[in-house]
Short mmCIF file of C-alpha atoms and ligand atoms in Angstrom, two decimals:
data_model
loop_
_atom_site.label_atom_id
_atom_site.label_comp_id
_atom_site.label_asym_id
_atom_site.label_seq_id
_atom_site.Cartn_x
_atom_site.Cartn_y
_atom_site.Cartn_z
CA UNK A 1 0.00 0.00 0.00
CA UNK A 2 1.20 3.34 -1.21
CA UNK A 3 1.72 6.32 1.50
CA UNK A 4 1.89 9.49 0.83
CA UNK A 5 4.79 12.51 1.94
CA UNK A 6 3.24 12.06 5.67
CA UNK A 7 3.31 8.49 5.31
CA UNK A 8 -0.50 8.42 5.10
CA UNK A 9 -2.12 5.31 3.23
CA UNK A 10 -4.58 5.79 0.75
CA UNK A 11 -7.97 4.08 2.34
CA UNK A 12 -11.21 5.76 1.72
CA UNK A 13 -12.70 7.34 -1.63
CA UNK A 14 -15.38 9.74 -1.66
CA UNK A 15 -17.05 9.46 -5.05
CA UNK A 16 -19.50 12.07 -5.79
CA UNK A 17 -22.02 10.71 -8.52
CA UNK A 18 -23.87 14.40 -9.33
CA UNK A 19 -22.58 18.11 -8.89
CA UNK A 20 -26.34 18.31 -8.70
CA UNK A 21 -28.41 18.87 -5.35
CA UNK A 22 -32.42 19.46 -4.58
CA UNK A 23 -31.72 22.01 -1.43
CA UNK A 24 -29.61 24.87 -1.32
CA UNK A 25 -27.99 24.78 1.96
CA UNK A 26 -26.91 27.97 3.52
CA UNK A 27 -23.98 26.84 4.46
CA UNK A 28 -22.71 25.03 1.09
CA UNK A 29 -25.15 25.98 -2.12
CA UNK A 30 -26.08 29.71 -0.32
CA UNK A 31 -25.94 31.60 -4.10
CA UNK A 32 -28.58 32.39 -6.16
CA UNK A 33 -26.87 30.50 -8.94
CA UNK A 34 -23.83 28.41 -9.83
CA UNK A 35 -22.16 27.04 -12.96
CA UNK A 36 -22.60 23.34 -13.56
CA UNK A 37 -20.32 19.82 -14.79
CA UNK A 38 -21.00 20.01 -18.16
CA UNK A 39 -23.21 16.75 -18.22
CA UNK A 40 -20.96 15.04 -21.00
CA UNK A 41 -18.14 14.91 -18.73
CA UNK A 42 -20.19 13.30 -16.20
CA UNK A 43 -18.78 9.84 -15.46
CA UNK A 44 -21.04 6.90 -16.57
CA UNK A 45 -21.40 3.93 -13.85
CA UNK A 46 -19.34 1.87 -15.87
CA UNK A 47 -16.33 4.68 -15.64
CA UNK A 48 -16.91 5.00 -11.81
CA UNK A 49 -16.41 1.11 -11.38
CA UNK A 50 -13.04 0.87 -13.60
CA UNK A 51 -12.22 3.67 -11.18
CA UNK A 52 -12.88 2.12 -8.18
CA UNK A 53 -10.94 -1.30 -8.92
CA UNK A 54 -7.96 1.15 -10.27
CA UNK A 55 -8.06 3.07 -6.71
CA UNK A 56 -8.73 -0.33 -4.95
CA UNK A 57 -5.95 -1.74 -6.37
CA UNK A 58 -4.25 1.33 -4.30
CA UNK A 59 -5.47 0.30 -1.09
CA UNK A 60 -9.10 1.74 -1.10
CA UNK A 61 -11.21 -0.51 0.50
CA UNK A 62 -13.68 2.19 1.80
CA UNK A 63 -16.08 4.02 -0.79
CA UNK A 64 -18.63 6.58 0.13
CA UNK A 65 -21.20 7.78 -2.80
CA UNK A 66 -22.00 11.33 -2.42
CA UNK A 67 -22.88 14.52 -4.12
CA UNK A 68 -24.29 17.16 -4.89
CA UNK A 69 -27.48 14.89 -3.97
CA UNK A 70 -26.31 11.14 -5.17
CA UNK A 71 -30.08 10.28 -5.22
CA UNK A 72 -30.66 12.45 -7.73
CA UNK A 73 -28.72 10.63 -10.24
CA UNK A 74 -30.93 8.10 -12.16
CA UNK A 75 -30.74 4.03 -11.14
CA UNK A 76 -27.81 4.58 -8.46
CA UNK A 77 -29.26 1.40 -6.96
CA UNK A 78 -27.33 -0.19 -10.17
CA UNK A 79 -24.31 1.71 -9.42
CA UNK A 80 -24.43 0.44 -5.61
CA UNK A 81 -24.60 -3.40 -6.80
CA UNK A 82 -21.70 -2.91 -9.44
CA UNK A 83 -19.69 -1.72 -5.93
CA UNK A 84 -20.82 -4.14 -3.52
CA UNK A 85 -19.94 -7.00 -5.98
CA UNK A 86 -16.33 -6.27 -5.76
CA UNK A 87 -14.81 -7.91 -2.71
CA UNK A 88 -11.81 -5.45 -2.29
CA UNK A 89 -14.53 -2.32 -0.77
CA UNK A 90 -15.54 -4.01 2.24
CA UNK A 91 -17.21 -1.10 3.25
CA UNK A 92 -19.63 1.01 1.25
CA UNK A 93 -21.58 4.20 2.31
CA UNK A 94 -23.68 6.50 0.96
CA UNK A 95 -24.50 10.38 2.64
CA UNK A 96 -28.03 12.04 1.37
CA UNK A 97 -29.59 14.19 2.37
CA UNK A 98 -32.41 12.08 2.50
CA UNK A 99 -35.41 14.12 0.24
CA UNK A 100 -35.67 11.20 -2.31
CA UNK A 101 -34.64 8.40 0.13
CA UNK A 102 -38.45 6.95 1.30
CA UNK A 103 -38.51 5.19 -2.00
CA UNK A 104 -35.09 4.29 -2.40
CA UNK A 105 -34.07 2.96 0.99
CA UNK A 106 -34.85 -0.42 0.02
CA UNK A 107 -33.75 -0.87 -3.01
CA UNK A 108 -30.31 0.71 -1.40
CA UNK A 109 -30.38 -2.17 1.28
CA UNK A 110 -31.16 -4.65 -1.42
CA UNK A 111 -28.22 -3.53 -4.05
CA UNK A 112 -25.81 -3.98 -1.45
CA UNK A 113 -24.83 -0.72 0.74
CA UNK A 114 -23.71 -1.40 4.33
CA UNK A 115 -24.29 2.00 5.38
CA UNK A 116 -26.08 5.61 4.98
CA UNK A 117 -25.38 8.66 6.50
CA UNK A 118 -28.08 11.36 6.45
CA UNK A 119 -27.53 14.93 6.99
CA UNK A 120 -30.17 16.59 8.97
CA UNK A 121 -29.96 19.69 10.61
CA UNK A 122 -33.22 20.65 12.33
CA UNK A 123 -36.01 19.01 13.47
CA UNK A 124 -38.30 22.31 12.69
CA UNK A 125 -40.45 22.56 9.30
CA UNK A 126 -40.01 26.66 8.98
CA UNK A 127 -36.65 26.56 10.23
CA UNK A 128 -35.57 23.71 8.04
CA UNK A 129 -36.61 25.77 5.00
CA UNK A 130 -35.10 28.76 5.97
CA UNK A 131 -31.91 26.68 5.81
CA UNK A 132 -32.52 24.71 2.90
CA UNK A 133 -35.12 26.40 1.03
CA UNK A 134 -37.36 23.87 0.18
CA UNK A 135 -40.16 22.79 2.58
CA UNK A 136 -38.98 19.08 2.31
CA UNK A 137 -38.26 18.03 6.36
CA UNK A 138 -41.35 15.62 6.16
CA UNK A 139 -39.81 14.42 3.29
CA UNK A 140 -36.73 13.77 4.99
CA UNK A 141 -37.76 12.12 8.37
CA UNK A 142 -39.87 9.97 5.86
CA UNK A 143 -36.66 8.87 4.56
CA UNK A 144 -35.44 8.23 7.41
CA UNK A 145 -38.00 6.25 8.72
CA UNK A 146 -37.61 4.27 5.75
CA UNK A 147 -33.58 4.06 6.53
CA UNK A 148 -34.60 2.49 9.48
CA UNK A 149 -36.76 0.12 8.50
CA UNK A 150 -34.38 -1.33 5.23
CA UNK A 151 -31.94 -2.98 7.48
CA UNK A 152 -28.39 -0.95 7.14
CA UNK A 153 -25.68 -1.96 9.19
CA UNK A 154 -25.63 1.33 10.60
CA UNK A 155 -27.32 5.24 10.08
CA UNK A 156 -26.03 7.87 10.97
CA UNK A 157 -27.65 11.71 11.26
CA UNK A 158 -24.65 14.36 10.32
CA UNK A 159 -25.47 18.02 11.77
CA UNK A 160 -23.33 21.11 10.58
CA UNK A 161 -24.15 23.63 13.82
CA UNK A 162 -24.21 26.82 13.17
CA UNK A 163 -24.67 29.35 15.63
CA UNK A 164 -27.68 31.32 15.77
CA UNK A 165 -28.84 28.81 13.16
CA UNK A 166 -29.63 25.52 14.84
CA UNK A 167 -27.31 25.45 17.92
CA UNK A 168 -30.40 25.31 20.70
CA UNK A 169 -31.59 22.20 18.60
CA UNK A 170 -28.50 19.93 19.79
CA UNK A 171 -29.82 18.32 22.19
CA UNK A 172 -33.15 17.46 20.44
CA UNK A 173 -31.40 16.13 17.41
CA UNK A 174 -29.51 13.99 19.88
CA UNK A 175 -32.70 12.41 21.19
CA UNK A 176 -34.33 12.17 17.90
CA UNK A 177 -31.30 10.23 16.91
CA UNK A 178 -31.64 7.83 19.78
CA UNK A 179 -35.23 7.48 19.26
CA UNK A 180 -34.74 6.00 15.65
CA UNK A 181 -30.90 3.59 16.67
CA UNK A 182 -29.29 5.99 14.95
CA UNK A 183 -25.83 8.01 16.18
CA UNK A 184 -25.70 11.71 15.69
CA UNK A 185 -22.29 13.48 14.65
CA UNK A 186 -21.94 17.53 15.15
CA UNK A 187 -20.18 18.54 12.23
CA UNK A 188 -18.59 21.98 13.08
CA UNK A 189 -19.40 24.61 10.30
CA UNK A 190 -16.37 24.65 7.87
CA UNK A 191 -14.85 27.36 5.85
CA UNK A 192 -14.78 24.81 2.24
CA UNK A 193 -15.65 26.45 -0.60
CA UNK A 194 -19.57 27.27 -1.53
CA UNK A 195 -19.44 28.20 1.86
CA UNK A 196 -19.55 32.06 1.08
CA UNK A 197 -22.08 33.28 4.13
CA UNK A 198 -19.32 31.67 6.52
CA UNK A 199 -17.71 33.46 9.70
CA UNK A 200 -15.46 31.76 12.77
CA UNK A 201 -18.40 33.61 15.00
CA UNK A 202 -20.76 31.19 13.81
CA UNK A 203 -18.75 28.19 14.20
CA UNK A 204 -19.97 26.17 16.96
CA UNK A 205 -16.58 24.40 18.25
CA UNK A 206 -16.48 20.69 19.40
CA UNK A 207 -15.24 22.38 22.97
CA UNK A 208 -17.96 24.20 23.08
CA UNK A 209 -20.79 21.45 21.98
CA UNK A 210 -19.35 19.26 24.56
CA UNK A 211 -19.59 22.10 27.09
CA UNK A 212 -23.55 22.19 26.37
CA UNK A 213 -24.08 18.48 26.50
CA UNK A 214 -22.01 18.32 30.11
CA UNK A 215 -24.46 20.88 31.51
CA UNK A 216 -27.07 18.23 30.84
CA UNK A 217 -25.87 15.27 30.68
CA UNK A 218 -22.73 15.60 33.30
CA UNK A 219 -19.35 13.90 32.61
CA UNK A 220 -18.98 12.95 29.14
CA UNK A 221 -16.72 9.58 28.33
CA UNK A 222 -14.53 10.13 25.33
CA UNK A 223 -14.65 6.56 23.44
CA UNK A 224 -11.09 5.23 21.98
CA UNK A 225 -10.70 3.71 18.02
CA UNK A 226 -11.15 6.66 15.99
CA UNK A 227 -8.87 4.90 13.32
CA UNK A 228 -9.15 7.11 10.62
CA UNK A 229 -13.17 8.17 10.86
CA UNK A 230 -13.22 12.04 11.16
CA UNK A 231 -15.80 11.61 13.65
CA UNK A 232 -14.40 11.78 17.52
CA UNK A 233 -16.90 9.55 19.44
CA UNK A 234 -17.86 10.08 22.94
CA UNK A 235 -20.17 8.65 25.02
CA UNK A 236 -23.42 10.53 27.79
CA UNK A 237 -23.95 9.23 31.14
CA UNK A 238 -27.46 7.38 30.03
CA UNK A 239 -25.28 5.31 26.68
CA UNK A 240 -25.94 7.43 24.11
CA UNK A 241 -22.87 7.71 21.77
CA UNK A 242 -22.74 10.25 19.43
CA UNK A 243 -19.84 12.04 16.88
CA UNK A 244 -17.78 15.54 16.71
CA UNK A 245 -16.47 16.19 12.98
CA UNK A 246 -13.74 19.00 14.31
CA UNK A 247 -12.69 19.73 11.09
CA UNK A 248 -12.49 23.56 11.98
CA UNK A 249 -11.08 23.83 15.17
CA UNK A 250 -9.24 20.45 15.69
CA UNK A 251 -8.18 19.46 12.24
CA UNK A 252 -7.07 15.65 11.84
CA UNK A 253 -5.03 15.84 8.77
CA UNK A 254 -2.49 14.10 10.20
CA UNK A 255 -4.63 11.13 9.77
CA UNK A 256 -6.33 11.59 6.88
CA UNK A 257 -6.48 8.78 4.04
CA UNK A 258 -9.26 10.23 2.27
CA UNK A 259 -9.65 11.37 -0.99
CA UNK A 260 -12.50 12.77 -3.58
CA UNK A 261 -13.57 11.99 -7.44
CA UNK A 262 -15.97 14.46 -8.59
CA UNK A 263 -18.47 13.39 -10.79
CA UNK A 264 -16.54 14.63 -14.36
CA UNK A 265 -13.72 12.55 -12.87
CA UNK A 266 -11.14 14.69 -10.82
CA UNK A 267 -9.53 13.18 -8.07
CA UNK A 268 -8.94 15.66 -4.94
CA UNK A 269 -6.62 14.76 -2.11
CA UNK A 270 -8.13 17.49 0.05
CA UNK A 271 -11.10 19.10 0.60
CA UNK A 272 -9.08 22.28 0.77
CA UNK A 273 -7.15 21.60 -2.62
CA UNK A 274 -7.36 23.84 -4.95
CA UNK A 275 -6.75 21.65 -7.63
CA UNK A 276 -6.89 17.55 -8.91
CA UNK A 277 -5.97 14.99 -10.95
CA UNK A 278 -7.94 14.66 -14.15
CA UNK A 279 -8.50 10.80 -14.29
CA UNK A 280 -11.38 11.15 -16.88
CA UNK A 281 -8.93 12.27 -19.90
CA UNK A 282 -6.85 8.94 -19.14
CA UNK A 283 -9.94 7.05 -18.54
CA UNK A 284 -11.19 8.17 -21.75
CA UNK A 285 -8.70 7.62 -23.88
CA UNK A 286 -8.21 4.19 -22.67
CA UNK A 287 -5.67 3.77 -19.91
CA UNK A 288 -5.36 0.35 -18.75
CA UNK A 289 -6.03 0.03 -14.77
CA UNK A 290 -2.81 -0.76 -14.44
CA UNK A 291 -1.70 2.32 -15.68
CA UNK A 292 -4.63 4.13 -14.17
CA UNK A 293 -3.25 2.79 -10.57
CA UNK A 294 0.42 3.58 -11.29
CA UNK A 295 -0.78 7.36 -12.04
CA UNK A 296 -3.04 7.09 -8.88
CA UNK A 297 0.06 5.55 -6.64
CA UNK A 298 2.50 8.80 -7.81
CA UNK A 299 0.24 11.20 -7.50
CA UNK A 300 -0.71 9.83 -3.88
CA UNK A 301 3.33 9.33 -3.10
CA UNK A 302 4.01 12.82 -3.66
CA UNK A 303 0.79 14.12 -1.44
CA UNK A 304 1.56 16.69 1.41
CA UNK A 305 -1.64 18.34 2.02
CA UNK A 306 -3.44 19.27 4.91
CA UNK A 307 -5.79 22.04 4.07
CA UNK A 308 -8.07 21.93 7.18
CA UNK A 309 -4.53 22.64 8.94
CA UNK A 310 -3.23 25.05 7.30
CA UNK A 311 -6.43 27.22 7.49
CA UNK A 312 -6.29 27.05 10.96
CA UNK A 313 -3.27 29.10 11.14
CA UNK A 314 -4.16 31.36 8.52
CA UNK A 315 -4.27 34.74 9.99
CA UNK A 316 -7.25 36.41 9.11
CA UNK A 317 -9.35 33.76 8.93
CA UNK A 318 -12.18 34.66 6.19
CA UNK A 319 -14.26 33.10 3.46
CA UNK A 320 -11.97 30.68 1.40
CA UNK A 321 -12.86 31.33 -2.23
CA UNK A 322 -14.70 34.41 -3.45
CA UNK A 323 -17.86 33.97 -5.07
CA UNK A 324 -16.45 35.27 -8.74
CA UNK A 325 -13.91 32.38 -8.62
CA UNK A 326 -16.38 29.89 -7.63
CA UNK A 327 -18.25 30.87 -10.65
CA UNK A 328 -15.34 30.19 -12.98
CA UNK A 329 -14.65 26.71 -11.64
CA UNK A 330 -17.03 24.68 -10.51
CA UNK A 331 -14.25 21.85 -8.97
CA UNK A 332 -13.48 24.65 -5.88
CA UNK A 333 -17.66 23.63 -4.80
CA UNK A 334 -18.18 22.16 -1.83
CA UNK A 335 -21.22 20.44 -3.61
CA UNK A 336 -19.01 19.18 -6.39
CA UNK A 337 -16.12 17.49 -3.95
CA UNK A 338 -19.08 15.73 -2.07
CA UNK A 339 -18.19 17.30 1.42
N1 SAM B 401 -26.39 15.99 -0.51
C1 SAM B 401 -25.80 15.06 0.38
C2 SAM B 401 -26.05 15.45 1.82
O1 SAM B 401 -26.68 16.48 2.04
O2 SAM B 401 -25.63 14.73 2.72
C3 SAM B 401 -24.31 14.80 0.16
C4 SAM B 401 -23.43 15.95 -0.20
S1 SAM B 401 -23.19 17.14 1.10
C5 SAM B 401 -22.06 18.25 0.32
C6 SAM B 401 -22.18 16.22 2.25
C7 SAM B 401 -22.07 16.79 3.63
O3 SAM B 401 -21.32 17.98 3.60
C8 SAM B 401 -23.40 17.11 4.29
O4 SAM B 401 -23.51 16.42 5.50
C9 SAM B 401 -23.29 18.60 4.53
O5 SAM B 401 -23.96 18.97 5.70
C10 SAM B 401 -21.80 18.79 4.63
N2 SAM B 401 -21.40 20.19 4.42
C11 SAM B 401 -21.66 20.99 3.36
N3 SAM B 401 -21.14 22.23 3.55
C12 SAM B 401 -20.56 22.23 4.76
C13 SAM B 401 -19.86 23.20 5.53
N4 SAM B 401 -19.69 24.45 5.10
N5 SAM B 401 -19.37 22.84 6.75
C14 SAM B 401 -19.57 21.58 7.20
N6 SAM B 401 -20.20 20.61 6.53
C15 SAM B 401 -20.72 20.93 5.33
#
């Protein structure tokens, strides 16, 4: 297995399926309008599987399918089975945000994926749109309920807090969690780009969300074996486990072996990056894997970033990419690196 300049392996592969989404998030899609993959360069399923034996071949044997909104792209269910067929990903995941999933949870389950993630960020219908807006929360905790009912080996509920925004809901999305056998991560509110309403004032730190949960709960148990999940687990006084993504305040790069492929094909070894390797040209024009893992293993061999780091000691901490350069590529997206 191939490591990197930190000596990092290369483990887990984020593939984002659409650039696409059906909410507009204030903290990731907040502009009125944004430039899209041209839909040519969009990688068929086919494409994405060559892909992931070439990256498996590299050591990958965890694959996430996000987006933009993966359930908006037409049959994924086929795409899951083409995954779960090959033995080297022994763990496959998916992260919606859960609009479309009350009729696709099953057929999910029955393709093969182990696990979904869905990102929910308020329990409250006028609240939810104000975030989102589109009224679609009884669409989501519809999927969910469906989630819950196919059988995954585990669901999770990601929350971005944002202060002001949904921070007095942490608790309640906590217990909502529980209620449904579901754990709850708090993701703090990152500066990635798409992000352009963000501000360190609104970030809600993982000090701080502990701080609220020890009022209630008292003494809170961190829980050991993070391996390489971003999520820190911890556990409250009654058993309830839950996550904290620190990607803003406590970055982990140090143990990062995760990477993205946008939809059109560019592979991104940061969330931060600026820039990727364009595996759909190669791809294309008919690279064999083996030559599609040798570029993978250089490129990974000479990898040194650590993005969430280093914008923790930038100085004046601001939004990362203006909107005007967002416009002119659509790769520096939050919603087209899959988060
Ligand atoms: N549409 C799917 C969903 O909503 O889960 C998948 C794509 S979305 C980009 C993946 C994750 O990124 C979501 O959980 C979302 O909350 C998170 N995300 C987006 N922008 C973020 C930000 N500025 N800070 C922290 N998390 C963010």
């Amino acid at each position: 297995m191939g490591l990197d300049r930190f000596g990092r392996p290369l483990r887990s592969l984020r593939v984002s399926v659409t650039d696409r989404c059906n909410l507009r998030c204030q903290y990731c899609m907040p502009e009125p309008d944004y430039a899209w993959l041209p839909r040519q360069n969009i990688l068929d399923f086919e494409e994405i599987a060559v892909l992931a034996d070439a990256f498996a071949l590299e050591g990958v044997d965890r694959v996430r399918i996000t987006g933009g909104e993966p359930l908006l792209r037409r049959d994924l269910p086929r795409l899951i089975e083409m995954l779960a067929a090959r033995p080297a990903i022994r763990d496959l995941a998916l992260t919606t945000n859960g609009v479309l999933l009350a009729n696709q949870a099953v057929a999910l389950r029955a393709a093969g994926l182990h696990r979904i993630t869905i990102s929910l960020d308020t329990l409250r219908r006028d609240r939810f749109q104000a975030l989102a807006r589109f009224d679609e929360l009884p669409a989501v905790l519809d999927g969910i309920d469906a989630a819950a009912g196919a059988g995954f080996d585990s669901i999770k509920i990601d929350t971005v807090v944002i202060r002001g925004r949904n921070d007095d809901e942490i608790n309640e999305l906590l217990a909502f969690a529980r209620s449904i056998g579901a754990e709850i991560r708090f993701i703090e509110y990152m500066d990635v780009g798409g992000a352009t309403h963000w501000s360190m004032d609104a970030v809600v730190s993982r000090r701080e969300i502990l701080a609220r949960l020890t009022e209630i709960y008292g003494p809170i148990e961190p829980l050991t074996g993070r391996a390489s999940a971003p999520a820190e687990r911890f556990r409250l006084s009654d058993g309830t486990t839950f996550g904290i993504i620190a990607s803003t305040t406590e970055p982990f790069c140090a143990e990062c072996d995760r990477s993205r492929l946008t939809a059109d094909g560019l592979w991104l070894l940061c969330l931060y990056a600026r820039g990727g390797l364009d595996l759909r040209h190669p791809l294309r024009e008919g690279a064999t894997l083996d030559e599609l893992a040798h570029l993978i293993r250089t490129v990974w061999s000479m990898r040194a970033d650590r993005g969430a780091e280093e914008r923790l000691g930038s100085p004046a901490r601001d939004v990362l990419i203006p909107v005007a350069a967002l416009r002119r590529d659509a790769h520096l997206e939050m919603h087209t690196r899959g988060g």
